PDB file of C-alpha atoms in Angstrom:
ATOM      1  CA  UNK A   1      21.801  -5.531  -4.384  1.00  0.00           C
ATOM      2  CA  UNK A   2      18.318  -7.124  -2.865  1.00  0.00           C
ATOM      3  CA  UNK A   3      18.245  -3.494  -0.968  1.00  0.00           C
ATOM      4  CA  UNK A   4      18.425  -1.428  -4.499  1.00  0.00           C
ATOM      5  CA  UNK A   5      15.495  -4.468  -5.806  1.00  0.00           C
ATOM      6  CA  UNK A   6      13.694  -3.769  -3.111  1.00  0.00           C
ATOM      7  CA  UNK A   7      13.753   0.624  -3.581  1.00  0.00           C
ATOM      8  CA  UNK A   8      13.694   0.516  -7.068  1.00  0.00           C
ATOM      9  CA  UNK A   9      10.314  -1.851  -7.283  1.00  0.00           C
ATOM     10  CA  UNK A  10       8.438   0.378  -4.897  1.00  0.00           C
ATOM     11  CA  UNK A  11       9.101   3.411  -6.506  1.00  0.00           C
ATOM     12  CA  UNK A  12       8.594   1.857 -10.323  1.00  0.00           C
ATOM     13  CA  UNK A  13       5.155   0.512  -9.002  1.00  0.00           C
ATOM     14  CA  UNK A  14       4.098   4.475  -8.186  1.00  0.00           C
ATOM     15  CA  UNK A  15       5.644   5.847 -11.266  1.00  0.00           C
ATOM     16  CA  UNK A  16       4.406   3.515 -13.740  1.00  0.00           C
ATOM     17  CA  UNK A  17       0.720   4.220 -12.867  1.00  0.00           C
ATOM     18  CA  UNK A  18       1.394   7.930 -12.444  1.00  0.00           C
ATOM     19  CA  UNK A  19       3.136   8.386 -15.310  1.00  0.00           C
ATOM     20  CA  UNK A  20       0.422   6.489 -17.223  1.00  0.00           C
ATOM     21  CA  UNK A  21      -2.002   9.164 -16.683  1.00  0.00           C
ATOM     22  CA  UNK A  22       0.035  12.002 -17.213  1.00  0.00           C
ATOM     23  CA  UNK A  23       1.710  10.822 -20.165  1.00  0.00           C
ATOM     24  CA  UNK A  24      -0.304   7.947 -21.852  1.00  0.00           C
ATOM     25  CA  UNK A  25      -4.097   7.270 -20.855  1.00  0.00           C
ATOM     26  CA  UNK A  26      -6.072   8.011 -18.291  1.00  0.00           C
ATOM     27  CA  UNK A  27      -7.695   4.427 -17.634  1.00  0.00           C
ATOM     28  CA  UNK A  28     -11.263   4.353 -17.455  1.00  0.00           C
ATOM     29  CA  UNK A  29     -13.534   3.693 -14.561  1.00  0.00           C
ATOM     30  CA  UNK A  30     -14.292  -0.141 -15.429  1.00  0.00           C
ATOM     31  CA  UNK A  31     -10.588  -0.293 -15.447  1.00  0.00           C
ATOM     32  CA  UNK A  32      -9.953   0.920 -12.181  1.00  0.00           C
ATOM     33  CA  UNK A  33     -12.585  -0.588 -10.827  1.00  0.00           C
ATOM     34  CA  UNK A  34     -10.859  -4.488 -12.085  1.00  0.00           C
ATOM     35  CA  UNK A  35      -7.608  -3.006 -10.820  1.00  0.00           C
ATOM     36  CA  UNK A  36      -8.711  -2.128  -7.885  1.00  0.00           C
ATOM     37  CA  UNK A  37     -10.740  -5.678  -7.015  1.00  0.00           C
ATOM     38  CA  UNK A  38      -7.519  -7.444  -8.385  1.00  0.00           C
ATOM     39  CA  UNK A  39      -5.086  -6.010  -5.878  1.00  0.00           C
ATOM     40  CA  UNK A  40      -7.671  -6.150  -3.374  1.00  0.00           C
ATOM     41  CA  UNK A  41      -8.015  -9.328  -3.062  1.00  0.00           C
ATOM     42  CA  UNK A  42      -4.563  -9.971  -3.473  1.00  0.00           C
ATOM     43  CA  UNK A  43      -4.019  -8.027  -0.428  1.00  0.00           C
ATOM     44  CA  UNK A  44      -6.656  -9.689   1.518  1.00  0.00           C
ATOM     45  CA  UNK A  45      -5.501 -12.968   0.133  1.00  0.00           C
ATOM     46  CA  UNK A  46      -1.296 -12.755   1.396  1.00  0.00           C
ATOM     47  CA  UNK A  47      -2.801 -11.629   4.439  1.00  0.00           C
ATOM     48  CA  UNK A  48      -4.819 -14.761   5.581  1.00  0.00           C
ATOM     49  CA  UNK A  49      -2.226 -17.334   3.285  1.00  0.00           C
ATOM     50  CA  UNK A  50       1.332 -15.689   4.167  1.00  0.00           C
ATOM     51  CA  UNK A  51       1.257 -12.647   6.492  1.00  0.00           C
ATOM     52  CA  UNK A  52      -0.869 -13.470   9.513  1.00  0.00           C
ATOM     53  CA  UNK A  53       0.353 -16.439   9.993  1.00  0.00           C
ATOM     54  CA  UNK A  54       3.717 -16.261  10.049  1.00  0.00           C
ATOM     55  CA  UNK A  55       3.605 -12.884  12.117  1.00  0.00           C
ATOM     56  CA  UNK A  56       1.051 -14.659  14.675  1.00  0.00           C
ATOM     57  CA  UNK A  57       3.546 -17.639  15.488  1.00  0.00           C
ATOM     58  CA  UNK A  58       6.861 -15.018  16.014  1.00  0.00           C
ATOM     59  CA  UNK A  59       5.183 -12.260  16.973  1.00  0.00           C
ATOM     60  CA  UNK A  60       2.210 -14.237  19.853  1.00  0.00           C
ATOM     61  CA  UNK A  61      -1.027 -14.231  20.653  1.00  0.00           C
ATOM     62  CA  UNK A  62      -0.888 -10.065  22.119  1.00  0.00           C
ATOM     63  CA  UNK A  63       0.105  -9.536  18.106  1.00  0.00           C
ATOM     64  CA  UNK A  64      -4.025  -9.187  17.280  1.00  0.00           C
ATOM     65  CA  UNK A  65      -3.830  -6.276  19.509  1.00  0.00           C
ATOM     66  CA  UNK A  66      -1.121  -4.065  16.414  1.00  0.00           C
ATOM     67  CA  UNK A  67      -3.149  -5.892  13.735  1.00  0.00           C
ATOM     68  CA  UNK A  68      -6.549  -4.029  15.411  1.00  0.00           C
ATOM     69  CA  UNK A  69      -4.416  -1.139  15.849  1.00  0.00           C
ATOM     70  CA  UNK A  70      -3.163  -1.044  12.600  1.00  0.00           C
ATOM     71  CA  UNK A  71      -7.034  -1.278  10.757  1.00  0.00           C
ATOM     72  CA  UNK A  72      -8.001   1.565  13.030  1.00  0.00           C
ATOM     73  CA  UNK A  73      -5.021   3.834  12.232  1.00  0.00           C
ATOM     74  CA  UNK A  74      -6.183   3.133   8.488  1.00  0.00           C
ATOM     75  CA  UNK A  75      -9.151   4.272   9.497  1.00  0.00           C
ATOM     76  CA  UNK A  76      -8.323   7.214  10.544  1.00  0.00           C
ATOM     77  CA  UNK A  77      -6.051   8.226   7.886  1.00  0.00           C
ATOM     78  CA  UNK A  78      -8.481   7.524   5.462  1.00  0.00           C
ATOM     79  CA  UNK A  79     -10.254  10.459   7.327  1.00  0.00           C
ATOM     80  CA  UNK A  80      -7.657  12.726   5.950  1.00  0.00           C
ATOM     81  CA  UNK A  81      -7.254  11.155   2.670  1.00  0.00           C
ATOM     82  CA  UNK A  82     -10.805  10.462   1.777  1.00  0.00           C
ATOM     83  CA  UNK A  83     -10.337   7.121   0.734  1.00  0.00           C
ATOM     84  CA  UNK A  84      -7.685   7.625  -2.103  1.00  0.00           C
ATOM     85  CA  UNK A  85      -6.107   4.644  -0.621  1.00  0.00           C
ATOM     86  CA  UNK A  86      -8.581   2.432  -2.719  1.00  0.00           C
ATOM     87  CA  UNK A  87      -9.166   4.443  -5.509  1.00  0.00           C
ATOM     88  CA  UNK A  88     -11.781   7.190  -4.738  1.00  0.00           C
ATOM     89  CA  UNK A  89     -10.751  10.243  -5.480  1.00  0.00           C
ATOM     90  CA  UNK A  90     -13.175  13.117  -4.842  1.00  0.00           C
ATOM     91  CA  UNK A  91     -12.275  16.794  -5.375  1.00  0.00           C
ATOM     92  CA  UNK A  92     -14.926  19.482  -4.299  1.00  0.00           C
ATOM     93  CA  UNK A  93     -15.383  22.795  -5.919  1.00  0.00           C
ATOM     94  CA  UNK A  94     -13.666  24.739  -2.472  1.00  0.00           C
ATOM     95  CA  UNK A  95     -10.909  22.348  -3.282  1.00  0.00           C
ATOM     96  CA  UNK A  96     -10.460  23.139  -7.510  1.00  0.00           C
ATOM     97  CA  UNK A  97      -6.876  25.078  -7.808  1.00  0.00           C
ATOM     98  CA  UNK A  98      -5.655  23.870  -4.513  1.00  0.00           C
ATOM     99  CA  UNK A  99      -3.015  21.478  -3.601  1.00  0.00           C
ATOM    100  CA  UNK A 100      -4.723  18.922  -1.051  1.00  0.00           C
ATOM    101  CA  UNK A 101      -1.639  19.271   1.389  1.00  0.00           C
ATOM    102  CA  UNK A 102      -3.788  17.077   4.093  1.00  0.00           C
ATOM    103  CA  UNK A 103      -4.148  14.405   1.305  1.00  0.00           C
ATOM    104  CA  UNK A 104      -0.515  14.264   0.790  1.00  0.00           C
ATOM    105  CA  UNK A 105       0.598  13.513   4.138  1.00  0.00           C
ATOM    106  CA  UNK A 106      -1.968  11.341   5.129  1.00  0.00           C
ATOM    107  CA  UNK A 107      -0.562   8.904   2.025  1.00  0.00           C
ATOM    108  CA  UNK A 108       2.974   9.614   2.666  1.00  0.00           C
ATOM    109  CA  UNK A 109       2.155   8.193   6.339  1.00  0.00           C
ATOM    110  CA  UNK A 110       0.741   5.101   5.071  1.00  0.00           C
ATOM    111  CA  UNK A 111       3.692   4.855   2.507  1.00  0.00           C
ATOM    112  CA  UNK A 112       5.748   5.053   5.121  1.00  0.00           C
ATOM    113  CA  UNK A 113       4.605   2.854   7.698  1.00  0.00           C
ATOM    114  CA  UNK A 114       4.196  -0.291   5.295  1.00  0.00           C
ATOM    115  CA  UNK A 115       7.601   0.357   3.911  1.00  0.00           C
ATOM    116  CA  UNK A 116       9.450   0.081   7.570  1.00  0.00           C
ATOM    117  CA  UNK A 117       8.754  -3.890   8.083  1.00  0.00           C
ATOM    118  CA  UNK A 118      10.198  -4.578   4.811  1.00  0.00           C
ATOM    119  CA  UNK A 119      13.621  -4.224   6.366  1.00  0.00           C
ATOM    120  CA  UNK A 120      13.802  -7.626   7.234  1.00  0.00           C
ATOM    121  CA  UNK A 121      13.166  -8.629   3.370  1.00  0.00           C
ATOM    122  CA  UNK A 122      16.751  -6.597   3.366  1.00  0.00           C
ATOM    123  CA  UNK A 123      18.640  -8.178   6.509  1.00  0.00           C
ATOM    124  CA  UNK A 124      17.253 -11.873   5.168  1.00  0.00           C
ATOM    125  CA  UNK A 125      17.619 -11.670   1.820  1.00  0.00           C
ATOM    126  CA  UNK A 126      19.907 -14.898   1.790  1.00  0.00           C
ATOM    127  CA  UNK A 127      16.571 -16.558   2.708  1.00  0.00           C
ATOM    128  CA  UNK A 128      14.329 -14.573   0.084  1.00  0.00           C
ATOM    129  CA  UNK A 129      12.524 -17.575  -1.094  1.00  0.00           C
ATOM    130  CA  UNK A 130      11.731 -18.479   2.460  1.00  0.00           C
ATOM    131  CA  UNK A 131      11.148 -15.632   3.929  1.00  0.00           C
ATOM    132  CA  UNK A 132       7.220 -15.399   2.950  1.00  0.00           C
ATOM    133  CA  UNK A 133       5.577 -12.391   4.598  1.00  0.00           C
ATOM    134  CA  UNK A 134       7.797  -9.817   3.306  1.00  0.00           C
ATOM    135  CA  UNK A 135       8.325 -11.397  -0.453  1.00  0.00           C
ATOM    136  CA  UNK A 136       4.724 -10.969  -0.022  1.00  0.00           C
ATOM    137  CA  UNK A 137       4.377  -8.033   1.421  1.00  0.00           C
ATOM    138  CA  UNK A 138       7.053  -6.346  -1.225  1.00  0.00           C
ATOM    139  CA  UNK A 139       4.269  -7.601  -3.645  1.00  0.00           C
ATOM    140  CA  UNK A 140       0.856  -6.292  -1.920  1.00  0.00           C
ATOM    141  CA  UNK A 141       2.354  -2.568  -1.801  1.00  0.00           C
ATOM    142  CA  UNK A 142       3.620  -2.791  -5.806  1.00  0.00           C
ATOM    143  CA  UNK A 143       0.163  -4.265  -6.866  1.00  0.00           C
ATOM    144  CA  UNK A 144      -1.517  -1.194  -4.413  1.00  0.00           C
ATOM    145  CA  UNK A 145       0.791   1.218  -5.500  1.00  0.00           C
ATOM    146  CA  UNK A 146      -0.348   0.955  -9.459  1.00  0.00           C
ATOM    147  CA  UNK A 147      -4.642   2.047  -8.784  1.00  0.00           C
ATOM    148  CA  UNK A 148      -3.086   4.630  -5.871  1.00  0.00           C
ATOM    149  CA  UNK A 149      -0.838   6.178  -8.066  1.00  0.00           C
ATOM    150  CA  UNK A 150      -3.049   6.418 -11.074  1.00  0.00           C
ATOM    151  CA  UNK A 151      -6.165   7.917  -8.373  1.00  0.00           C
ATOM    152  CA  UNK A 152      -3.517  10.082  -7.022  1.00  0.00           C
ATOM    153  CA  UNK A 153      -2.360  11.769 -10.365  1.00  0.00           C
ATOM    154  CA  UNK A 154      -6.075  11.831 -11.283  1.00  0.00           C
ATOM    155  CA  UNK A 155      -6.992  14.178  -8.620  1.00  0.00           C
ATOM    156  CA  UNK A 156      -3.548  16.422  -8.727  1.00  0.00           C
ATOM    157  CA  UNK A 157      -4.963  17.312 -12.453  1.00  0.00           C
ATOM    158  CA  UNK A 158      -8.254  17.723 -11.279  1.00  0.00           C
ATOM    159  CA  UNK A 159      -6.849  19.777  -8.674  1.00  0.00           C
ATOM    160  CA  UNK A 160      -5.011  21.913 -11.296  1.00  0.00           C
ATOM    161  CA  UNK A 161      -1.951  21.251 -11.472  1.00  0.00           C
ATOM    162  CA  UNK A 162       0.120  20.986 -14.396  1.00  0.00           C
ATOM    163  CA  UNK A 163       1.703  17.661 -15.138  1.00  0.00           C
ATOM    164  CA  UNK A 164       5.212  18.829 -14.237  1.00  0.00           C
ATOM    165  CA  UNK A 165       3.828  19.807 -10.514  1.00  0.00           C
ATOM    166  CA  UNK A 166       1.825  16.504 -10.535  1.00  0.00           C
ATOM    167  CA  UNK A 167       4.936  14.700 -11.884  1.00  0.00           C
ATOM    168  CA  UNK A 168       6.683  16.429  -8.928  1.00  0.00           C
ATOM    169  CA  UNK A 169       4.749  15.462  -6.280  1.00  0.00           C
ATOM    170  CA  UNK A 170       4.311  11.806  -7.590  1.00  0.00           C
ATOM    171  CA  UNK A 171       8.087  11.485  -7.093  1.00  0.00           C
ATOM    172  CA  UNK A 172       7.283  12.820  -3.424  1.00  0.00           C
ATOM    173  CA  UNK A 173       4.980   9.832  -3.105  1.00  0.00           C
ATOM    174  CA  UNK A 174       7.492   7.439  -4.512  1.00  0.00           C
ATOM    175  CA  UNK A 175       9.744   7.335  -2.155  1.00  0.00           C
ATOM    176  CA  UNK A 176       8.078   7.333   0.956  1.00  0.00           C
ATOM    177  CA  UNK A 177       8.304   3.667   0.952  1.00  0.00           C
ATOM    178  CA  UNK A 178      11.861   3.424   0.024  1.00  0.00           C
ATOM    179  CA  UNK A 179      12.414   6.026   3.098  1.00  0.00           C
ATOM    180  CA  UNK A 180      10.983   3.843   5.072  1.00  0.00           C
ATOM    181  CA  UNK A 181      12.584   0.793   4.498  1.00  0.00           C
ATOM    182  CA  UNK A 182      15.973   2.640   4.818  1.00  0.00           C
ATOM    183  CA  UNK A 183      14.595   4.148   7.888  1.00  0.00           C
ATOM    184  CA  UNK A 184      14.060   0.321   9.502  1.00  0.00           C
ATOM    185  CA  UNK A 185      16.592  -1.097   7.870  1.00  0.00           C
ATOM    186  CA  UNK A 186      18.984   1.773   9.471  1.00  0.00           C
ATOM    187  CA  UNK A 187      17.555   2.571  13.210  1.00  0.00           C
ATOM    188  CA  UNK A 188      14.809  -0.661  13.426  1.00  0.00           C
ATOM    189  CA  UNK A 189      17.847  -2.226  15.939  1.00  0.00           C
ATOM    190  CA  UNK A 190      18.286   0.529  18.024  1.00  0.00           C
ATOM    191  CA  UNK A 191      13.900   0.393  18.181  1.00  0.00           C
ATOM    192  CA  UNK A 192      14.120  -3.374  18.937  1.00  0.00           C
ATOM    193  CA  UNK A 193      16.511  -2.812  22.005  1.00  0.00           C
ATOM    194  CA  UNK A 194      13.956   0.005  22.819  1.00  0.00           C
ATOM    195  CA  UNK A 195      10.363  -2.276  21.548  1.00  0.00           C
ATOM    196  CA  UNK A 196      10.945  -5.786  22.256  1.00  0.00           C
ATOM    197  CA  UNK A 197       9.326  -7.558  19.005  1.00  0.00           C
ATOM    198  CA  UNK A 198       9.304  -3.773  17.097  1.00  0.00           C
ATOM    199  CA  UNK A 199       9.136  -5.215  13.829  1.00  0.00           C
ATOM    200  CA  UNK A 200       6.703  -7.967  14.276  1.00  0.00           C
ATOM    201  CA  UNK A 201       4.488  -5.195  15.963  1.00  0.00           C
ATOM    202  CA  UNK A 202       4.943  -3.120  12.863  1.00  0.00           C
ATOM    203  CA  UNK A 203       4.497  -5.458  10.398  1.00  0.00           C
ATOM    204  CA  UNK A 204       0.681  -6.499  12.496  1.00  0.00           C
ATOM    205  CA  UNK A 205      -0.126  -3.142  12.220  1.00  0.00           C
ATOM    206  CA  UNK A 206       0.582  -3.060   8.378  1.00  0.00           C
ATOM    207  CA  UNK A 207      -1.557  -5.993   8.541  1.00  0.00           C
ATOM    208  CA  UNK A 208      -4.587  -4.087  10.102  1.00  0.00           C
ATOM    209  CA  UNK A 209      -4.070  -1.482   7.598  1.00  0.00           C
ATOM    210  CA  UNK A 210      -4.126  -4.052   4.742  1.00  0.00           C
ATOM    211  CA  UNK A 211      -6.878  -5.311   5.823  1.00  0.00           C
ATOM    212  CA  UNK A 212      -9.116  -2.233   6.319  1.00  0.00           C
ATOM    213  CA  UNK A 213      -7.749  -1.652   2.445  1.00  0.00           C
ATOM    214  CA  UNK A 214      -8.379  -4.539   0.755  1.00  0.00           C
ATOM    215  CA  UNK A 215     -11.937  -5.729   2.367  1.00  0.00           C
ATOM    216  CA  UNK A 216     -13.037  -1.965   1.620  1.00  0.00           C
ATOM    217  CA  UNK A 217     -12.166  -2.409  -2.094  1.00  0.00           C
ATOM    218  CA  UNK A 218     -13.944  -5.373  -2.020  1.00  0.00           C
ATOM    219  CA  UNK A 219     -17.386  -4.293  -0.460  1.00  0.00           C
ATOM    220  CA  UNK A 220     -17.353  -1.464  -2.594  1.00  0.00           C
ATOM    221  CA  UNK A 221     -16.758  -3.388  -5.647  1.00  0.00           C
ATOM    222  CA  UNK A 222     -20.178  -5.110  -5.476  1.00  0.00           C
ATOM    223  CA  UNK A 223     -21.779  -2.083  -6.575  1.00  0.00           C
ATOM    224  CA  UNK A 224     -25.367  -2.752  -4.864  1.00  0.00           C
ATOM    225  CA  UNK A 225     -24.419  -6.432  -4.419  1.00  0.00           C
ATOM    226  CA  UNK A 226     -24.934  -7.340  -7.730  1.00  0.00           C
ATOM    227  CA  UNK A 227     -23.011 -10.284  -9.686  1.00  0.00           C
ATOM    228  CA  UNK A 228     -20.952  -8.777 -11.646  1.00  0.00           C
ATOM    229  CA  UNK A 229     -18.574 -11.487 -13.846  1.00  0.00           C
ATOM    230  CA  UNK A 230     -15.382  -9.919 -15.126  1.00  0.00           C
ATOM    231  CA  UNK A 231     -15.050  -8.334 -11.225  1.00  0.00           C
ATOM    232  CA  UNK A 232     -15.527 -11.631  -9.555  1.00  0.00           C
ATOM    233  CA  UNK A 233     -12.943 -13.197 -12.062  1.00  0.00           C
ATOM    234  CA  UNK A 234     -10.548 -10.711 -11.117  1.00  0.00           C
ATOM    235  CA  UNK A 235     -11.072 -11.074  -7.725  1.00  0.00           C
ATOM    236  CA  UNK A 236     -10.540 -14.831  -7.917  1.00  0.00           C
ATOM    237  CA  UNK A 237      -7.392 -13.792 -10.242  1.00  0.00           C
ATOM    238  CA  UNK A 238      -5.931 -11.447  -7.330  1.00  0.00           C
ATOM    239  CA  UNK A 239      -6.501 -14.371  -4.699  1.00  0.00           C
ATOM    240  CA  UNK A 240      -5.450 -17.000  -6.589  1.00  0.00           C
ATOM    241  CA  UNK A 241      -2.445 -15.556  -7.496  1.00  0.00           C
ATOM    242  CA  UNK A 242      -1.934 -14.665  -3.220  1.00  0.00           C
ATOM    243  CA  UNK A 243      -2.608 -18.623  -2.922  1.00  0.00           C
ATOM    244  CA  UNK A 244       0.145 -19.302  -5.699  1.00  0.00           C
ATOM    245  CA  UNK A 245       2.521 -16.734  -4.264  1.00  0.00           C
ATOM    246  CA  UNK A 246       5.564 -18.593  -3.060  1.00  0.00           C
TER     247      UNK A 246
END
């Protein structure tokens, strides 16, 4: 049943903020914008507390290599998908009444790749409360999936599509994640005989790209580096909460 727990809570945490916007409210800028510094730094926060170092002390002192890898790859996918990954979503007048195909892949990658290393959350699931990085990993992708989903269904309908198309291609999203947790939970054996340490390389690079995510989020929060209260409390909400995180 952890499996289903697992599948079902990635593809809630892309439907719920979807179907917010198509169906309820589109939320506001300020609220994006506190969403957005909240899993941020909730990302960057079960990175430095949870992730990195439990994936440093199986995975070795070569792992920094896959967690540089892994903020470069983000790097360049965010090429393609112009940043959607932390909430920008930017539609040019070429692009008005045209489905941004590029877009779509480029997030179904990164769906994708952070959803393979939570395969072991699966095989360990007797040890769930111990097993740290991917409890918290499980939670960094739900809290990110909520501002990506809502950006995502944002720019579909500014895009032009209707909210059945959007709706469509929102399930798409949805369960790229799942697919790839099936996908290591189903061949990441046969890749381990293959990749000695496979899933502690994958779950570095996931790293990198969390990384790249979340300190983005945060530098563009600042807007011009100025103190801005109810952001910095949300901040200190998102890494608090990363600190707390069992």
């Amino acid at each position: 049943m952890e499996d289903i727990f697992v599948y079902i809570a990635l593809i809630l945490s892309v439907m719920i903020g979807g179907i917010t916007v198509l169906y309820i409210a589109n939320p506001g800028k300020k609220q994006m914008k506190l969403l957005l510094s909240f899993s941020g730094a909730f990302l960057l926060g079960i990175c430095f507390t949870h992730i990195i170092p439990e994936v440093y002390e199986s995975g070795g002192k070569q792992i920094g290599l896959y967690v540089l890898l892994g903020y470069l790859f983000q790097l360049v996918l965010e090429f393609f998908s112009e940043g959607i990954e932390h909430g920008h979503v930017h539609i040019h007048k070429t692009d008005e009444k045209s489905f941004p195909i590029v877009l779509m892949i480029s997030l179904c990658i990164h769906a994708f790749v952070e959803g393979i290393p939570l395969e072991r959350e699966i095989h360990n699931s007797h040890h769930f409360t111990h097993n740290h990085s991917q409890h918290s990993l499980l939670l960094g992708i739900v809290f990110h999936n909520i501002p990506v989903s809502i950006a995502l269904v944002s720019m579909f309908l500014q895009s032009g599509l209707n909210k059945r198309q959007a709706l469509f291609w929102l399930v798409v999203f949805a369960v790229m994640g799942p697919l790839g947790t099936y996908c290591g939970h189903h061949f990441g054996d046969n890749l381990s005989y293959l990749f000695t340490g496979f899933f502690d390389k994958i779950l570095a690079l996931v790293v990198g790209m969390f990384l790249h995510i979340s300190t983005t989020i945060l530098f563009e929060s600042s807007e011009g580096h100025r103190f801005n209260l109810v952001k910095f409390l949300a901040i200190i909400s998102g890494a608090a909460v990363a600190i707390i995180n069992p």
